[in-house]
Amino acid sequence: CLWTLAGVLRETLKDAPGPRAGVLKKLLPPLDAVLEGFYNAILLHHFDSHHYTSPYSEATSNLISFVDLLEALLASRIELELPLRCQRILFLKVSYVLNLISSSIPYVIKKKLILLLKKCVLYKSREDAKNGSLFLQTPSLCEDMLALSNAVLQVVNLTWLNQIPLGGKCSYFGGSEAAPGDDSQGGSDQTVLRALSLVVLKALEFKMHNSATEAEIK
């Protein structure tokens, strides 16, 4: 079901602008009523269980499908003038995702979630993109980005970054071992390192531009 819903959203976003907005207005409101409860349930799950030790288990596959759905919902947000709760939930309850990244889930999902956070901090509404403004003007997006920034800075101020591995065994066409003579395993995953750095920097930048007092900025 998750895979199908994410697939339908992606295909809808390939349509012409007029029709796709109409489809989304029909498709998303029913999802709005149930997604938050599902989001809470799936992301508050105990991921330390043995079901998640393999990147190929059914539980892991379900979690990846859910992340794909969140990604499709983020992409669909630009089509609606007033975003629905299901399109905002990732920003407003990002602490669930941050906790998941520092849990013992397979590295492939951690990386997927970190890259999704990167898309969140780089997201702009159509109006902001058109204006070419460096700062966000859309009220709902400002509110969402501030919630995300606060949550990121809160965990970074603790020991969150220290709990995130910067490497897992690279996958070579479904395998988990490096090819003979490949020394890439010794280094950090530069994609994840760059994405994490960008998320923290963007959170700092947004917080500074939206802080009322000098003390807050410090």
PDB file of C-alpha atoms in Angstrom:
ATOM      1  CA  CYS A   1       0.000   0.000   0.000  1.00  0.00           C
ATOM      2  CA  LEU A   2       2.830   2.407   0.911  1.00  0.00           C
ATOM      3  CA  TRP A   3       4.692   1.624  -2.305  1.00  0.00           C
ATOM      4  CA  THR A   4       1.535   2.120  -4.405  1.00  0.00           C
ATOM      5  CA  LEU A   5       0.622   5.425  -2.762  1.00  0.00           C
ATOM      6  CA  ALA A   6       4.161   6.809  -3.214  1.00  0.00           C
ATOM      7  CA  GLY A   7       4.105   5.594  -6.843  1.00  0.00           C
ATOM      8  CA  VAL A   8       0.766   7.285  -7.572  1.00  0.00           C
ATOM      9  CA  LEU A   9       2.048  10.559  -6.075  1.00  0.00           C
ATOM     10  CA  ARG A  10       5.229  10.428  -8.170  1.00  0.00           C
ATOM     11  CA  GLU A  11       3.312   9.722 -11.383  1.00  0.00           C
ATOM     12  CA  THR A  12       0.840  12.525 -10.593  1.00  0.00           C
ATOM     13  CA  LEU A  13       3.717  14.986 -10.266  1.00  0.00           C
ATOM     14  CA  LYS A  14       4.736  14.158 -13.841  1.00  0.00           C
ATOM     15  CA  ASP A  15       1.378  15.447 -15.182  1.00  0.00           C
ATOM     16  CA  ALA A  16       0.716  18.980 -16.437  1.00  0.00           C
ATOM     17  CA  PRO A  17       0.484  21.568 -13.604  1.00  0.00           C
ATOM     18  CA  GLY A  18      -3.291  22.120 -13.802  1.00  0.00           C
ATOM     19  CA  PRO A  19      -4.449  18.490 -13.703  1.00  0.00           C
ATOM     20  CA  ARG A  20      -1.915  17.407 -11.055  1.00  0.00           C
ATOM     21  CA  ALA A  21      -3.087  20.046  -8.559  1.00  0.00           C
ATOM     22  CA  GLY A  22      -6.653  18.798  -9.012  1.00  0.00           C
ATOM     23  CA  VAL A  23      -5.630  15.162  -8.491  1.00  0.00           C
ATOM     24  CA  LEU A  24      -3.655  16.020  -5.354  1.00  0.00           C
ATOM     25  CA  LYS A  25      -6.630  17.906  -3.892  1.00  0.00           C
ATOM     26  CA  LYS A  26      -8.648  14.692  -4.215  1.00  0.00           C
ATOM     27  CA  LEU A  27      -5.901  12.250  -3.246  1.00  0.00           C
ATOM     28  CA  LEU A  28      -4.365  13.902  -0.188  1.00  0.00           C
ATOM     29  CA  PRO A  29      -7.242  15.021   2.112  1.00  0.00           C
ATOM     30  CA  PRO A  30      -8.262  11.420   3.033  1.00  0.00           C
ATOM     31  CA  LEU A  31      -4.577  10.705   3.740  1.00  0.00           C
ATOM     32  CA  ASP A  32      -4.434  13.798   5.927  1.00  0.00           C
ATOM     33  CA  ALA A  33      -6.810  12.208   8.424  1.00  0.00           C
ATOM     34  CA  VAL A  34      -4.730   9.078   8.983  1.00  0.00           C
ATOM     35  CA  LEU A  35      -1.092   9.770   8.128  1.00  0.00           C
ATOM     36  CA  GLU A  36      -0.127  11.476  11.388  1.00  0.00           C
ATOM     37  CA  GLY A  37      -1.279   8.509  13.488  1.00  0.00           C
ATOM     38  CA  PHE A  38       0.559   6.157  11.151  1.00  0.00           C
ATOM     39  CA  TYR A  39       3.663   8.381  11.203  1.00  0.00           C
ATOM     40  CA  ASN A  40       3.663   8.321  15.019  1.00  0.00           C
ATOM     41  CA  ALA A  41       3.172   4.569  15.146  1.00  0.00           C
ATOM     42  CA  ILE A  42       5.774   3.529  12.587  1.00  0.00           C
ATOM     43  CA  LEU A  43       8.499   5.980  13.665  1.00  0.00           C
ATOM     44  CA  LEU A  44       8.060   5.366  17.397  1.00  0.00           C
ATOM     45  CA  HIS A  45       8.439   1.636  16.846  1.00  0.00           C
ATOM     46  CA  HIS A  46      11.272  -0.220  18.633  1.00  0.00           C
ATOM     47  CA  PHE A  47      13.824  -0.474  15.846  1.00  0.00           C
ATOM     48  CA  ASP A  48      16.371  -2.307  17.969  1.00  0.00           C
ATOM     49  CA  SER A  49      14.512  -5.577  17.422  1.00  0.00           C
ATOM     50  CA  HIS A  50      16.035  -8.374  15.332  1.00  0.00           C
ATOM     51  CA  HIS A  51      13.517  -7.660  12.519  1.00  0.00           C
ATOM     52  CA  TYR A  52      15.623  -4.674  11.437  1.00  0.00           C
ATOM     53  CA  THR A  53      19.087  -6.210  11.554  1.00  0.00           C
ATOM     54  CA  SER A  54      19.021  -7.107   7.857  1.00  0.00           C
ATOM     55  CA  PRO A  55      18.640  -4.433   5.158  1.00  0.00           C
ATOM     56  CA  TYR A  56      16.607  -7.023   3.190  1.00  0.00           C
ATOM     57  CA  SER A  57      14.000  -7.925   5.860  1.00  0.00           C
ATOM     58  CA  GLU A  58      10.317  -7.216   5.303  1.00  0.00           C
ATOM     59  CA  ALA A  59      10.271  -4.765   8.237  1.00  0.00           C
ATOM     60  CA  THR A  60      13.172  -2.805   6.736  1.00  0.00           C
ATOM     61  CA  SER A  61      11.496  -2.828   3.320  1.00  0.00           C
ATOM     62  CA  ASN A  62       8.289  -1.413   4.849  1.00  0.00           C
ATOM     63  CA  LEU A  63      10.236   1.364   6.541  1.00  0.00           C
ATOM     64  CA  ILE A  64      11.994   2.260   3.265  1.00  0.00           C
ATOM     65  CA  SER A  65       8.593   2.406   1.529  1.00  0.00           C
ATOM     66  CA  PHE A  66       7.349   4.789   4.215  1.00  0.00           C
ATOM     67  CA  VAL A  67      10.380   7.069   3.732  1.00  0.00           C
ATOM     68  CA  ASP A  68       9.665   7.021  -0.033  1.00  0.00           C
ATOM     69  CA  LEU A  69       6.108   8.163   0.723  1.00  0.00           C
ATOM     70  CA  LEU A  70       7.368  11.036   2.913  1.00  0.00           C
ATOM     71  CA  GLU A  71       9.691  12.069   0.093  1.00  0.00           C
ATOM     72  CA  ALA A  72       6.818  12.054  -2.426  1.00  0.00           C
ATOM     73  CA  LEU A  73       4.669  14.119  -0.047  1.00  0.00           C
ATOM     74  CA  LEU A  74       7.469  16.682   0.281  1.00  0.00           C
ATOM     75  CA  ALA A  75       7.748  16.910  -3.514  1.00  0.00           C
ATOM     76  CA  SER A  76       3.955  17.306  -3.835  1.00  0.00           C
ATOM     77  CA  ARG A  77       3.874  20.212  -1.375  1.00  0.00           C
ATOM     78  CA  ILE A  78       4.845  22.765  -4.026  1.00  0.00           C
ATOM     79  CA  GLU A  79       1.609  22.066  -5.940  1.00  0.00           C
ATOM     80  CA  LEU A  80      -0.788  23.271  -3.218  1.00  0.00           C
ATOM     81  CA  GLU A  81      -1.020  26.871  -2.071  1.00  0.00           C
ATOM     82  CA  LEU A  82      -1.877  25.829   1.491  1.00  0.00           C
ATOM     83  CA  PRO A  83      -0.059  22.597   2.375  1.00  0.00           C
ATOM     84  CA  LEU A  84      -1.974  19.873   4.162  1.00  0.00           C
ATOM     85  CA  ARG A  85      -0.935  18.429   7.506  1.00  0.00           C
ATOM     86  CA  CYS A  86       0.315  15.246   5.787  1.00  0.00           C
ATOM     87  CA  GLN A  87       2.722  17.388   3.743  1.00  0.00           C
ATOM     88  CA  ARG A  88       3.930  19.269   6.842  1.00  0.00           C
ATOM     89  CA  ILE A  89       4.266  16.400   9.313  1.00  0.00           C
ATOM     90  CA  LEU A  90       7.889  15.682   8.394  1.00  0.00           C
ATOM     91  CA  PHE A  91       8.852  19.241   9.453  1.00  0.00           C
ATOM     92  CA  LEU A  92       6.618  19.490  12.507  1.00  0.00           C
ATOM     93  CA  LYS A  93       7.579  16.091  13.947  1.00  0.00           C
ATOM     94  CA  VAL A  94      11.128  15.788  12.621  1.00  0.00           C
ATOM     95  CA  SER A  95      12.354  14.688  16.073  1.00  0.00           C
ATOM     96  CA  TYR A  96      10.977  11.201  15.297  1.00  0.00           C
ATOM     97  CA  VAL A  97      13.217  11.049  12.220  1.00  0.00           C
ATOM     98  CA  LEU A  98      16.231  12.360  14.153  1.00  0.00           C
ATOM     99  CA  ASN A  99      15.753   9.663  16.789  1.00  0.00           C
ATOM    100  CA  LEU A 100      15.436   7.040  14.081  1.00  0.00           C
ATOM    101  CA  ILE A 101      18.708   8.139  12.454  1.00  0.00           C
ATOM    102  CA  SER A 102      20.576   7.583  15.723  1.00  0.00           C
ATOM    103  CA  SER A 103      18.940   4.190  16.370  1.00  0.00           C
ATOM    104  CA  SER A 104      20.324   0.813  15.275  1.00  0.00           C
ATOM    105  CA  ILE A 105      18.423   0.591  11.961  1.00  0.00           C
ATOM    106  CA  PRO A 106      20.425  -0.462   8.857  1.00  0.00           C
ATOM    107  CA  TYR A 107      22.776   2.173   7.456  1.00  0.00           C
ATOM    108  CA  VAL A 108      20.918   2.274   4.126  1.00  0.00           C
ATOM    109  CA  ILE A 109      17.828   3.732   5.897  1.00  0.00           C
ATOM    110  CA  LYS A 110      19.879   6.195   7.971  1.00  0.00           C
ATOM    111  CA  LYS A 111      21.408   7.515   4.760  1.00  0.00           C
ATOM    112  CA  LYS A 112      18.000   7.749   3.060  1.00  0.00           C
ATOM    113  CA  LEU A 113      16.594   9.740   5.997  1.00  0.00           C
ATOM    114  CA  ILE A 114      19.595  12.087   6.137  1.00  0.00           C
ATOM    115  CA  LEU A 115      19.234  12.825   2.406  1.00  0.00           C
ATOM    116  CA  LEU A 116      15.510  13.450   2.981  1.00  0.00           C
ATOM    117  CA  LEU A 117      16.378  15.990   5.707  1.00  0.00           C
ATOM    118  CA  LYS A 118      18.705  17.668   3.217  1.00  0.00           C
ATOM    119  CA  LYS A 119      15.774  18.009   0.783  1.00  0.00           C
ATOM    120  CA  CYS A 120      13.706  19.542   3.588  1.00  0.00           C
ATOM    121  CA  VAL A 121      16.238  22.271   4.426  1.00  0.00           C
ATOM    122  CA  LEU A 122      16.661  23.107   0.721  1.00  0.00           C
ATOM    123  CA  TYR A 123      12.906  23.164   0.023  1.00  0.00           C
ATOM    124  CA  LYS A 124      11.321  26.379  -1.262  1.00  0.00           C
ATOM    125  CA  SER A 125       7.708  27.128  -2.118  1.00  0.00           C
ATOM    126  CA  ARG A 126       6.946  28.048  -5.725  1.00  0.00           C
ATOM    127  CA  GLU A 127       6.358  31.663  -4.659  1.00  0.00           C
ATOM    128  CA  ASP A 128       9.723  31.901  -2.872  1.00  0.00           C
ATOM    129  CA  ALA A 129      11.520  30.253  -5.788  1.00  0.00           C
ATOM    130  CA  LYS A 130       9.883  32.692  -8.224  1.00  0.00           C
ATOM    131  CA  ASN A 131      10.794  35.748  -6.122  1.00  0.00           C
ATOM    132  CA  GLY A 132      14.393  34.577  -5.885  1.00  0.00           C
ATOM    133  CA  SER A 133      14.453  35.677  -2.251  1.00  0.00           C
ATOM    134  CA  LEU A 134      17.211  34.326  -0.027  1.00  0.00           C
ATOM    135  CA  PHE A 135      14.763  34.135   2.870  1.00  0.00           C
ATOM    136  CA  LEU A 136      11.466  32.267   3.003  1.00  0.00           C
ATOM    137  CA  GLN A 137       8.328  34.391   2.682  1.00  0.00           C
ATOM    138  CA  THR A 138       5.571  31.761   2.915  1.00  0.00           C
ATOM    139  CA  PRO A 139       4.208  31.771   6.515  1.00  0.00           C
ATOM    140  CA  SER A 140       3.452  28.027   6.746  1.00  0.00           C
ATOM    141  CA  LEU A 141       6.890  27.132   5.380  1.00  0.00           C
ATOM    142  CA  CYS A 142       8.606  29.562   7.782  1.00  0.00           C
ATOM    143  CA  GLU A 143       6.754  27.948  10.672  1.00  0.00           C
ATOM    144  CA  ASP A 144       7.693  24.449   9.480  1.00  0.00           C
ATOM    145  CA  MET A 145      11.340  25.325   8.846  1.00  0.00           C
ATOM    146  CA  LEU A 146      11.646  26.913  12.275  1.00  0.00           C
ATOM    147  CA  ALA A 147      10.238  23.762  13.903  1.00  0.00           C
ATOM    148  CA  LEU A 148      12.726  21.643  11.945  1.00  0.00           C
ATOM    149  CA  SER A 149      15.641  23.974  12.762  1.00  0.00           C
ATOM    150  CA  ASN A 150      14.839  24.005  16.474  1.00  0.00           C
ATOM    151  CA  ALA A 151      14.661  20.214  16.609  1.00  0.00           C
ATOM    152  CA  VAL A 152      17.924  19.754  14.682  1.00  0.00           C
ATOM    153  CA  LEU A 153      19.837  22.283  16.794  1.00  0.00           C
ATOM    154  CA  GLN A 154      18.469  20.762  19.996  1.00  0.00           C
ATOM    155  CA  VAL A 155      19.825  17.284  19.214  1.00  0.00           C
ATOM    156  CA  VAL A 156      23.079  18.593  17.727  1.00  0.00           C
ATOM    157  CA  ASN A 157      23.659  20.479  20.974  1.00  0.00           C
ATOM    158  CA  LEU A 158      23.604  17.101  22.737  1.00  0.00           C
ATOM    159  CA  THR A 159      25.454  14.015  21.435  1.00  0.00           C
ATOM    160  CA  TRP A 160      23.328  13.216  18.372  1.00  0.00           C
ATOM    161  CA  LEU A 161      26.075  13.733  15.776  1.00  0.00           C
ATOM    162  CA  ASN A 162      28.410  11.398  17.677  1.00  0.00           C
ATOM    163  CA  GLN A 163      25.902   8.559  17.310  1.00  0.00           C
ATOM    164  CA  ILE A 164      25.720   8.697  13.514  1.00  0.00           C
ATOM    165  CA  PRO A 165      28.088   6.448  11.547  1.00  0.00           C
ATOM    166  CA  LEU A 166      29.686   8.034   8.500  1.00  0.00           C
ATOM    167  CA  GLY A 167      30.054   4.748   6.699  1.00  0.00           C
ATOM    168  CA  GLY A 168      28.437   1.422   6.221  1.00  0.00           C
ATOM    169  CA  LYS A 169      29.581  -1.320   3.940  1.00  0.00           C
ATOM    170  CA  CYS A 170      28.843  -0.113   0.441  1.00  0.00           C
ATOM    171  CA  SER A 171      26.373  -2.126  -1.540  1.00  0.00           C
ATOM    172  CA  TYR A 172      27.688  -3.514  -4.810  1.00  0.00           C
ATOM    173  CA  PHE A 173      24.667  -4.621  -6.862  1.00  0.00           C
ATOM    174  CA  GLY A 174      22.916  -5.997  -3.805  1.00  0.00           C
ATOM    175  CA  GLY A 175      26.023  -7.357  -2.108  1.00  0.00           C
ATOM    176  CA  SER A 176      27.308  -6.110   1.215  1.00  0.00           C
ATOM    177  CA  GLU A 177      31.037  -6.621   0.724  1.00  0.00           C
ATOM    178  CA  ALA A 178      33.542  -4.468  -1.103  1.00  0.00           C
ATOM    179  CA  ALA A 179      35.009  -5.626  -4.360  1.00  0.00           C
ATOM    180  CA  PRO A 180      38.503  -7.151  -4.053  1.00  0.00           C
ATOM    181  CA  GLY A 181      41.205  -4.489  -3.901  1.00  0.00           C
ATOM    182  CA  ASP A 182      38.690  -1.721  -3.128  1.00  0.00           C
ATOM    183  CA  ASP A 183      39.924   0.452  -0.269  1.00  0.00           C
ATOM    184  CA  SER A 184      36.883   2.747  -0.183  1.00  0.00           C
ATOM    185  CA  GLN A 185      35.598   1.083   2.990  1.00  0.00           C
ATOM    186  CA  GLY A 186      38.216   2.831   5.107  1.00  0.00           C
ATOM    187  CA  GLY A 187      36.915   6.351   4.413  1.00  0.00           C
ATOM    188  CA  SER A 188      33.825   8.235   5.439  1.00  0.00           C
ATOM    189  CA  ASP A 189      30.670   8.355   3.350  1.00  0.00           C
ATOM    190  CA  GLN A 190      31.190  11.811   1.851  1.00  0.00           C
ATOM    191  CA  THR A 191      27.579  12.076   0.641  1.00  0.00           C
ATOM    192  CA  VAL A 192      26.251  11.627   4.189  1.00  0.00           C
ATOM    193  CA  LEU A 193      28.931  13.898   5.658  1.00  0.00           C
ATOM    194  CA  ARG A 194      28.039  16.711   3.237  1.00  0.00           C
ATOM    195  CA  ALA A 195      24.281  16.240   3.753  1.00  0.00           C
ATOM    196  CA  LEU A 196      24.582  16.272   7.564  1.00  0.00           C
ATOM    197  CA  SER A 197      26.793  19.366   7.468  1.00  0.00           C
ATOM    198  CA  LEU A 198      24.311  21.160   5.204  1.00  0.00           C
ATOM    199  CA  VAL A 199      21.354  20.262   7.445  1.00  0.00           C
ATOM    200  CA  VAL A 200      23.112  21.684  10.517  1.00  0.00           C
ATOM    201  CA  LEU A 201      24.320  24.825   8.701  1.00  0.00           C
ATOM    202  CA  LYS A 202      20.880  25.530   7.203  1.00  0.00           C
ATOM    203  CA  ALA A 203      19.218  25.009  10.599  1.00  0.00           C
ATOM    204  CA  LEU A 204      21.673  27.502  12.146  1.00  0.00           C
ATOM    205  CA  GLU A 205      21.151  29.983   9.321  1.00  0.00           C
ATOM    206  CA  PHE A 206      17.362  29.839   9.532  1.00  0.00           C
ATOM    207  CA  LYS A 207      17.362  30.074  13.327  1.00  0.00           C
ATOM    208  CA  MET A 208      19.654  33.125  13.249  1.00  0.00           C
ATOM    209  CA  HIS A 209      17.474  34.950  10.718  1.00  0.00           C
ATOM    210  CA  ASN A 210      14.374  34.239  12.792  1.00  0.00           C
ATOM    211  CA  SER A 211      15.692  34.897  16.287  1.00  0.00           C
ATOM    212  CA  ALA A 212      14.288  37.888  18.101  1.00  0.00           C
ATOM    213  CA  THR A 213      17.162  38.511  20.474  1.00  0.00           C
ATOM    214  CA  GLU A 214      20.940  38.614  20.306  1.00  0.00           C
ATOM    215  CA  ALA A 215      21.078  36.083  23.134  1.00  0.00           C
ATOM    216  CA  GLU A 216      19.113  33.595  21.029  1.00  0.00           C
ATOM    217  CA  ILE A 217      21.503  34.058  18.111  1.00  0.00           C
ATOM    218  CA  LYS A 218      24.515  33.434  20.365  1.00  0.00           C
TER     219      LYS A 218
END
